[in-house]
Amino acid sequence: MSKLFQAIRGMNDILPGESALWQALETTLREVLAAYGYDEIRLPLVEKTELFARSIGEATDIVEKEMYTFADRNGESLTLRPEGTAGCVRACIEHGLLHNQTQRLWYAGPMFRYEKPQKGRYRQFHQVGAEAYGMAGPDIDAELICLTARLWRRLGIGAVTLQINSLGSSAARAVYRDRLVAYFEARRAELDEDSQRRLATNPLRILDSKNPAMRAVLADAPVLIEHLDAESHAHFEELRTLLDAAGVAYQINPHLVRGLDYYCKTVFEWVTDTLGAQGAICAGGRYDGLLEQLGGPATPGVGFALGLERLAALLAAAGQPGADANPHAYLIAVGAAAQRWGLALAERLRDQAPALRLRMHCGGGGFKAQFRRADHSGARFALILGEDEVRAGTVAVKPLRDPDGQQLTLSPDQAAAFLRAALDATPRP
RNA sequence: GUGGACGUAGCUCAGAUGGUAGAGCUCCGGAUUGUGGUUCCGGUCGUCGUGGGUUCGAGUCCCAUCGUCCACCCCA
């Protein structure tokens, strides 16, 4: 007796019953990204480990303990991508996409992080990301945020709020960071264990601690947004003006920082309180220094990533139906002669009506069983072949969903024309 | 990585105190031998997550392990 295999922990199958929702989600994403003039870029799942270490940051949790890293057969250290920006930047530099030009790009696909799975957090998860290169002003930041806001409207997601903040230039942030460390050092006794550890590694992250006992220390801490350099301040003010003009509501969250080292100036996050502890469905920001840091031209960049599992969970909770993938017609064929002729007829109908989704019954069975399958398939029409139809060279067409519909006996050409007309009358996306 | 709850049929779940497994839905067949969806009748489906242990006897108790969920942590 062989042992039952199970999927790797935290890596989920998307079953037929769920895939319609995913397809609808992906279609909407593509349409909205296209509406803003973003082009798709397709990237490998695996990159050199060093690319992630240098871009995401050596001291981050992702690089320190969450990456799927392995040696390939040459002994080179490779890593399953934990996020998409690093690979996207690498590809743009490698192929000269940033040479005297701007880019608006998007990508989609699985990402991998070795975390303890819980709702909305998996070891293989799916993101769609958008990145814009070569544009330094707040207008492109605002465009990306407008794009995401439009996405929620198109998807019918209401329970999300936008939080924004500015991290300032790296120089200004370094000054602020020193002040923050000095402040926390002075009140070290009030910090919890995690925060004391972060004081040495990533002090800004202390700001978004969820520990209620830390509230008092955090309330009096120096505020990042009051220590911005003049340029970052102007950038942030203009972003707010643009969002106001576009009618996108937001909250300023001075404690919003990002877990990845490469961000500067604008950071934003869309959050919901309906998904439990994993409430961020989309997050991003500006990363002007990253391209140069990875050996490219000094090019500003800004982007976001959103989590498809989390969006799918929101859509499922809202009862969204997903894409209609049901067949339009189900071909019933009873008897050996009818089954032989049925296969040929099905091919002929697909030739003459290319948009038709036609499911042919296979596996035999009587009229009762085949009609039951036809009904369960969700098809609008049953196409019926029995001995009588085979003898006459006809096919019976029965509407399954229309209580007033009449069953017709048609020639194959007439059936094709009938089905084409029925599809045209109710076009499906 | 830390803490907690939980794994019984394909799905949703019942199975006090240990005595050898049930319901609804699904699926298949019949009533209706060429017509689905409603109704009625009948039937299939389980190594009770896995591996050990205690016991005359374990779905039930103990240990380990795998997995799911929740919180921390982290993040999309």
XYZ file of C-alpha atoms (C1' of nucleotides) in Angstrom:
505
model
C 0.000 0.000 0.000
C 1.566 3.229 -1.081
C 1.634 6.287 1.124
C -0.723 9.087 0.138
C 1.064 12.120 -1.163
C -0.025 15.520 -0.016
C 0.850 18.950 -1.294
C 3.796 20.713 0.298
C 2.735 22.653 3.371
C 1.513 26.107 2.514
C 1.328 25.349 -1.206
C -2.265 25.078 -2.348
C -4.069 23.583 -5.296
C -6.604 25.807 -6.988
C -9.423 23.399 -7.781
C -11.892 23.572 -10.690
C -14.539 25.073 -8.444
C -12.257 27.977 -7.551
C -10.574 28.619 -10.868
C -13.522 30.544 -12.340
C -13.105 33.156 -9.605
C -9.378 33.376 -10.282
C -9.952 33.753 -14.000
C -12.429 36.580 -13.452
C -9.951 38.257 -11.111
C -7.075 37.886 -13.568
C -9.163 39.154 -16.471
C -10.152 42.283 -14.559
C -6.552 42.873 -13.532
C -5.352 42.631 -17.131
C -8.053 44.992 -18.333
C -7.331 47.619 -15.708
C -3.561 47.429 -16.227
C -4.102 47.766 -19.977
C -6.379 50.758 -19.350
C -3.370 52.585 -17.881
C -0.933 51.533 -20.606
C 1.083 48.981 -18.626
C 2.874 46.187 -20.532
C 3.311 42.672 -19.263
C 6.787 41.349 -18.490
C 7.299 37.644 -17.767
C 10.111 36.740 -15.437
C 11.801 33.560 -14.169
C 10.764 32.086 -10.838
C 14.405 31.634 -9.857
C 17.153 34.232 -9.539
C 20.589 34.334 -7.992
C 20.308 34.564 -4.228
C 22.496 37.647 -4.158
C 19.968 39.637 -6.202
C 17.395 39.318 -3.426
C 19.903 39.804 -0.634
C 21.108 43.072 -2.157
C 17.718 44.485 -3.127
C 15.394 43.389 -0.318
C 18.063 43.870 2.359
C 20.282 41.465 4.285
C 18.699 42.293 7.636
C 15.084 41.723 6.582
C 13.046 38.743 7.738
C 12.510 37.680 4.133
C 16.221 37.313 3.428
C 17.223 36.118 6.872
C 14.772 33.286 7.312
C 12.074 33.033 4.665
C 13.762 32.325 1.349
C 13.741 29.009 -0.498
C 17.448 28.939 -1.269
C 19.318 26.017 -2.795
C 22.524 25.237 -4.630
C 22.101 24.219 -8.245
C 24.297 21.562 -9.845
C 27.090 24.059 -10.371
C 27.060 24.958 -6.690
C 25.614 28.373 -7.404
C 23.194 29.705 -4.800
C 19.749 30.254 -6.313
C 16.481 31.335 -4.700
C 12.803 30.956 -5.541
C 11.624 34.530 -5.853
C 10.053 35.868 -2.631
C 8.766 38.978 -4.459
C 8.734 40.387 -7.960
C 10.450 43.763 -7.941
C 14.033 42.486 -7.802
C 13.664 40.277 -10.862
C 11.832 42.979 -12.759
C 14.561 45.505 -12.072
C 17.228 42.960 -13.021
C 15.510 42.232 -16.344
C 15.130 45.908 -17.177
C 18.786 46.630 -16.491
C 19.966 43.507 -18.304
C 17.978 44.250 -21.468
C 18.541 47.999 -21.535
C 14.859 48.817 -21.103
C 15.759 51.919 -19.120
C 18.129 53.431 -21.669
C 16.660 56.902 -22.270
C 13.138 55.641 -21.819
C 10.453 55.144 -19.259
C 8.631 51.887 -18.622
C 5.285 50.926 -17.207
C 5.323 47.185 -16.535
C 3.305 44.506 -14.792
C 3.926 40.886 -13.927
C 1.996 38.081 -12.297
C 2.835 34.737 -10.816
C 3.777 32.670 -7.808
C 6.129 33.890 -5.076
C 7.692 31.746 -2.360
C 8.345 32.465 1.298
C 9.000 29.932 4.027
C 6.533 31.247 6.603
C 4.172 29.484 8.951
C 0.958 29.264 6.943
C -2.272 30.782 8.142
C -5.261 32.374 6.451
C -4.083 34.719 3.705
C -0.459 33.673 4.137
C 0.966 30.748 2.218
C 4.394 29.498 1.233
C 3.537 29.651 -2.441
C 1.331 32.642 -3.055
C 0.448 34.710 -6.086
C 1.051 38.352 -6.709
C 0.352 40.797 -9.457
C 2.780 43.678 -9.428
C 3.142 46.891 -11.394
C 6.323 48.920 -11.669
C 7.011 52.297 -13.292
C 10.556 53.412 -14.117
C 12.121 56.700 -15.115
C 9.491 58.978 -13.589
C 10.526 60.862 -10.460
C 7.428 62.944 -9.739
C 4.415 62.227 -7.560
C 2.141 62.052 -10.611
C 3.160 58.474 -11.366
C 2.771 57.549 -7.683
C -0.767 58.926 -7.876
C -1.437 57.069 -11.127
C -0.505 53.736 -9.559
C -2.734 54.411 -6.576
C -5.620 55.444 -8.864
C -5.096 52.219 -10.789
C -5.471 50.136 -7.643
C -8.514 52.145 -6.523
C -10.132 51.495 -9.916
C -9.343 47.817 -9.529
C -11.302 47.591 -6.263
C -14.226 49.389 -7.890
C -14.175 47.030 -10.878
C -13.956 44.005 -8.616
C -16.728 45.236 -6.355
C -14.509 45.316 -3.278
C -15.642 47.974 -0.836
C -14.129 47.197 2.529
C -10.619 48.514 1.880
C -8.905 51.681 2.992
C -5.800 53.386 1.687
C -2.986 54.378 4.004
C -0.087 56.485 2.826
C 3.122 57.769 4.308
C 6.469 59.102 3.182
C 9.790 57.625 4.190
C 11.742 60.586 2.820
C 15.096 60.442 1.116
C 17.576 57.884 2.381
C 19.738 60.701 3.821
C 16.840 62.256 5.713
C 15.714 58.835 6.873
C 19.193 58.093 8.217
C 19.044 61.271 10.309
C 15.565 60.387 11.523
C 16.634 56.839 12.246
C 19.409 58.088 14.542
C 16.948 60.310 16.421
C 14.516 57.419 16.714
C 17.176 55.069 18.041
C 18.261 57.696 20.561
C 14.644 58.108 21.692
C 14.081 54.375 22.081
C 17.448 53.866 23.798
C 16.407 56.390 26.408
C 13.179 54.447 27.042
C 14.555 51.011 26.430
C 12.877 49.567 29.514
C 9.457 50.192 27.957
C 10.234 48.225 24.794
C 9.096 44.656 24.402
C 11.496 41.883 23.483
C 10.868 42.047 19.733
C 11.335 45.776 19.677
C 14.608 45.619 21.596
C 15.878 43.223 18.970
C 14.683 45.496 16.150
C 16.427 48.459 17.728
C 19.664 47.065 16.376
C 18.377 45.635 13.097
C 15.451 47.673 11.799
C 14.341 50.374 14.269
C 11.679 51.839 11.962
C 9.718 48.620 12.210
C 9.219 49.238 15.935
C 6.765 51.927 14.865
C 4.182 49.515 13.521
C 4.274 47.141 16.478
C 0.837 45.773 17.358
C 1.678 45.336 21.035
C -0.767 47.503 23.056
C 1.794 47.768 25.862
C 3.999 49.744 23.498
C 1.383 52.388 22.778
C 2.736 54.950 25.215
C 6.318 54.804 23.938
C 5.164 54.971 20.347
C 2.845 57.906 20.957
C 5.716 60.167 22.003
C 8.209 58.892 19.423
C 9.529 61.346 16.852
C 7.315 61.236 13.770
C 8.959 60.318 10.486
C 6.795 62.564 8.387
C 7.899 65.630 10.389
C 11.532 64.916 9.596
C 11.281 64.776 5.819
C 13.756 66.557 3.621
C 12.290 69.489 1.679
C 12.044 67.592 -1.602
C 10.300 64.584 -0.084
C 7.936 66.898 1.767
C 6.968 68.688 -1.451
C 6.603 65.300 -3.206
C 4.260 64.071 -0.497
C 2.195 67.263 -0.478
C 1.767 67.097 -4.245
C 0.770 63.435 -4.032
C -1.942 64.375 -1.552
C -3.159 67.143 -3.866
C -3.304 64.721 -6.787
C -5.187 62.081 -4.819
C -7.640 64.697 -3.572
C -8.192 65.902 -7.139
C -8.758 62.344 -8.336
C -11.199 61.688 -5.534
C -9.194 58.894 -3.914
C -9.690 58.868 -0.156
C -6.713 58.053 2.065
C -5.460 58.121 5.623
C -1.992 59.283 6.528
C -0.411 56.623 8.719
C 2.864 57.987 10.126
C 3.738 54.520 11.396
C 3.462 52.869 7.994
C 6.895 51.568 7.053
C 7.828 48.806 4.665
C 9.557 45.549 5.412
C 11.851 45.831 2.446
C 14.871 48.108 2.592
C 14.655 49.623 -0.859
C 11.689 51.941 -0.336
C 11.953 55.743 -0.059
C 9.521 58.669 -0.223
C 6.000 57.412 -0.999
C 4.776 54.223 0.637
C 1.173 53.049 0.599
C -0.907 50.123 1.641
C -4.510 49.048 1.051
C -5.849 47.285 4.127
C -9.021 45.467 5.092
C -10.221 44.275 8.470
C -12.233 41.391 7.013
C -9.374 38.947 6.411
C -8.137 38.470 9.963
C -4.517 39.169 10.740
C -3.358 39.330 7.112
C -5.105 42.556 6.259
C -2.805 44.041 3.608
C -4.105 43.259 0.143
C -1.885 45.608 -1.811
C 1.224 47.536 -0.882
C 3.925 49.456 -2.593
C 6.021 52.542 -2.767
C 8.875 54.366 -4.348
C 12.385 52.976 -4.638
C 14.544 55.552 -6.376
C 17.918 54.153 -5.341
C 17.383 50.491 -6.155
C 18.234 50.461 -9.859
C 21.563 52.167 -9.330
C 22.271 49.927 -6.362
C 21.828 46.882 -8.601
C 24.224 48.249 -11.201
C 21.760 50.012 -13.462
C 21.407 53.632 -14.478
C 20.253 56.074 -11.806
C 16.548 55.678 -12.520
C 13.626 56.376 -10.225
C 11.155 53.550 -9.691
C 7.804 53.061 -8.021
C 5.485 50.102 -7.858
C 3.126 47.916 -5.916
C 2.222 44.280 -5.493
C -1.098 42.777 -4.570
C -1.884 39.347 -3.165
C -4.225 37.279 -5.302
C -5.142 34.780 -2.561
C -6.267 37.664 -0.377
C -8.235 39.288 -3.190
C -9.811 35.960 -4.089
C -10.813 35.509 -0.443
C -12.444 38.953 -0.439
C -14.317 38.193 -3.658
C -15.433 34.781 -2.408
C -16.660 36.320 0.859
C -18.626 38.866 -1.170
C -20.242 36.016 -3.110
C -18.808 37.014 -6.491
C -19.651 34.343 -9.055
C -16.490 34.349 -11.127
C -16.100 33.727 -14.827
C -18.780 31.744 -16.632
C -16.948 28.715 -17.967
C -19.974 26.444 -18.413
C -20.416 24.821 -21.775
C -23.043 26.391 -24.010
C -24.180 23.031 -25.306
C -23.960 19.386 -24.248
C -24.067 16.688 -26.885
C -26.033 13.580 -25.898
C -25.386 10.480 -27.980
C -27.108 7.188 -27.185
C -25.999 4.007 -28.885
C -22.797 3.034 -30.671
C -23.775 4.529 -34.033
C -24.820 7.825 -32.468
C -21.599 8.071 -30.459
C -19.498 7.545 -33.584
C -21.479 10.071 -35.554
C -21.642 12.414 -32.549
C -17.897 12.912 -32.379
C -17.818 13.915 -36.055
C -20.825 16.194 -35.590
C -19.198 17.890 -32.599
C -16.077 18.633 -34.631
C -18.207 20.046 -37.427
C -20.120 22.324 -35.035
C -16.876 23.597 -33.517
C -15.636 24.373 -37.039
C -18.765 26.322 -37.862
C -19.196 28.046 -34.493
C -15.690 28.712 -33.089
C -16.984 30.562 -30.009
C -19.171 27.611 -29.028
C -18.257 25.759 -25.861
C -19.520 22.265 -26.631
C -19.124 19.353 -24.262
C -19.539 15.914 -25.800
C -20.894 13.163 -23.595
C -18.426 10.316 -23.298
C -18.767 7.063 -21.434
C -22.114 5.809 -22.688
C -25.318 5.550 -20.706
C -28.971 6.017 -21.481
C -30.935 9.174 -22.227
C -31.806 9.722 -18.584
C -28.212 9.613 -17.394
C -26.937 11.739 -20.247
C -29.640 14.361 -19.746
C -28.741 14.540 -16.097
C -25.146 15.236 -17.015
C -26.261 17.814 -19.548
C -28.271 19.575 -16.862
C -25.442 19.527 -14.345
C -22.988 20.888 -16.893
C -24.883 24.167 -16.827
C -25.296 24.076 -20.617
C -28.107 26.082 -22.190
C -28.790 23.504 -24.876
C -28.811 19.755 -25.120
C -27.951 18.403 -28.562
C -29.550 14.985 -28.899
C -28.464 12.117 -31.098
C -30.283 8.785 -30.970
C -31.044 6.126 -33.510
C -33.776 8.236 -35.127
C -31.541 11.255 -35.637
C -28.669 9.177 -36.979
C -31.015 7.576 -39.515
C -32.360 10.947 -40.604
C -29.018 12.740 -40.484
C -30.423 15.325 -38.056
C -29.798 16.491 -34.491
C -32.398 17.527 -31.930
C -31.724 20.791 -30.055
C -33.431 21.194 -26.696
C -33.259 24.396 -24.640
C -32.555 23.409 -21.026
C -32.951 26.776 -19.300
C -35.895 28.377 -21.101
C -39.247 27.093 -19.814
C -40.960 28.195 -23.061
C -38.281 26.727 -25.315
C -39.255 24.174 -27.924
C -37.145 21.221 -28.944
C -36.179 21.491 -32.628
C -34.973 18.890 -35.088
C -32.335 20.424 -37.352
C -29.755 19.529 -39.936
C -26.124 19.920 -38.770
C -25.762 23.196 -40.708
C -29.005 24.521 -39.258
C -27.869 23.523 -35.771
C -24.599 25.400 -36.207
C -26.446 28.495 -37.410
C -28.928 28.207 -34.530
C -26.156 27.986 -31.929
C -24.209 30.872 -33.492
C -27.322 33.023 -33.344
C -27.977 32.020 -29.737
C -24.416 32.973 -28.725
C -24.645 36.321 -30.551
C -27.931 37.123 -28.861
C -26.334 36.822 -25.423
C -22.633 37.567 -25.819
C -20.545 36.351 -22.918
C -17.257 37.958 -21.951
C 10.074 30.509 15.008
C 6.319 30.919 19.774
C 1.423 29.876 21.884
C -3.610 27.723 21.342
C -7.774 24.877 18.911
C -8.832 20.951 15.657
C -8.272 16.389 11.870
C -14.636 10.854 11.279
C -17.496 9.179 3.672
C -16.005 13.388 -2.250
C -18.455 17.849 0.891
C -20.861 19.665 5.745
C -20.997 17.286 10.254
C -23.169 13.612 14.549
C -20.786 9.822 17.363
C -21.370 11.486 27.267
C -18.514 8.195 30.830
C -13.419 3.225 25.929
C -17.579 -2.021 23.577
C -15.953 -2.587 17.205
C -19.199 3.802 12.608
C -24.074 7.271 11.285
C -26.989 11.552 8.899
C -27.723 15.222 5.106
C -25.812 16.618 0.409
C -23.227 14.487 -3.870
C -22.828 10.199 -7.045
C -25.224 5.575 -9.355
C -29.856 2.783 -10.435
C -35.296 2.399 -10.536
C -40.490 4.500 -10.529
C -40.709 7.306 -16.053
C -37.409 0.724 -21.161
C -35.908 8.372 -26.232
C -35.679 13.403 -22.391
C -32.670 16.658 -17.219
C -34.094 19.970 -13.243
C -39.190 18.497 -8.471
C -40.908 13.965 -5.738
C -40.579 8.812 -4.002
C -37.751 4.077 -3.484
C -33.101 1.534 -3.471
C -27.671 1.358 -3.718
C -22.102 2.616 -3.724
C -18.482 5.203 -0.879
C -14.642 5.084 5.400
C -7.448 1.291 6.759
C -12.154 7.408 11.998
C -4.941 12.143 9.153
C -0.465 8.777 9.944
C 2.739 5.741 13.253
C 3.429 3.780 17.965
C 1.568 2.782 23.100
C -2.139 1.517 27.229
C -6.345 -2.063 27.331
C -9.773 -8.263 26.886
C -11.359 -4.210 23.595
C -9.432 2.597 21.110
C -12.958 7.126 16.533
C -12.917 7.889 22.047
C -7.120 7.609 26.583
C -1.398 8.602 26.096
C 3.025 9.845 22.982
C 5.074 11.185 18.397
C 4.362 12.922 13.552
C 1.909 15.295 9.280
C -1.807 18.768 8.084
C -5.615 22.707 8.798
C -7.287 26.973 11.487
C -6.463 31.221 15.041
C -3.180 34.689 17.478
C 1.927 36.431 17.890
C 5.635 37.355 14.348
C 5.955 38.728 9.312
C 3.855 40.522 4.961
C 0.881 40.837 -0.443
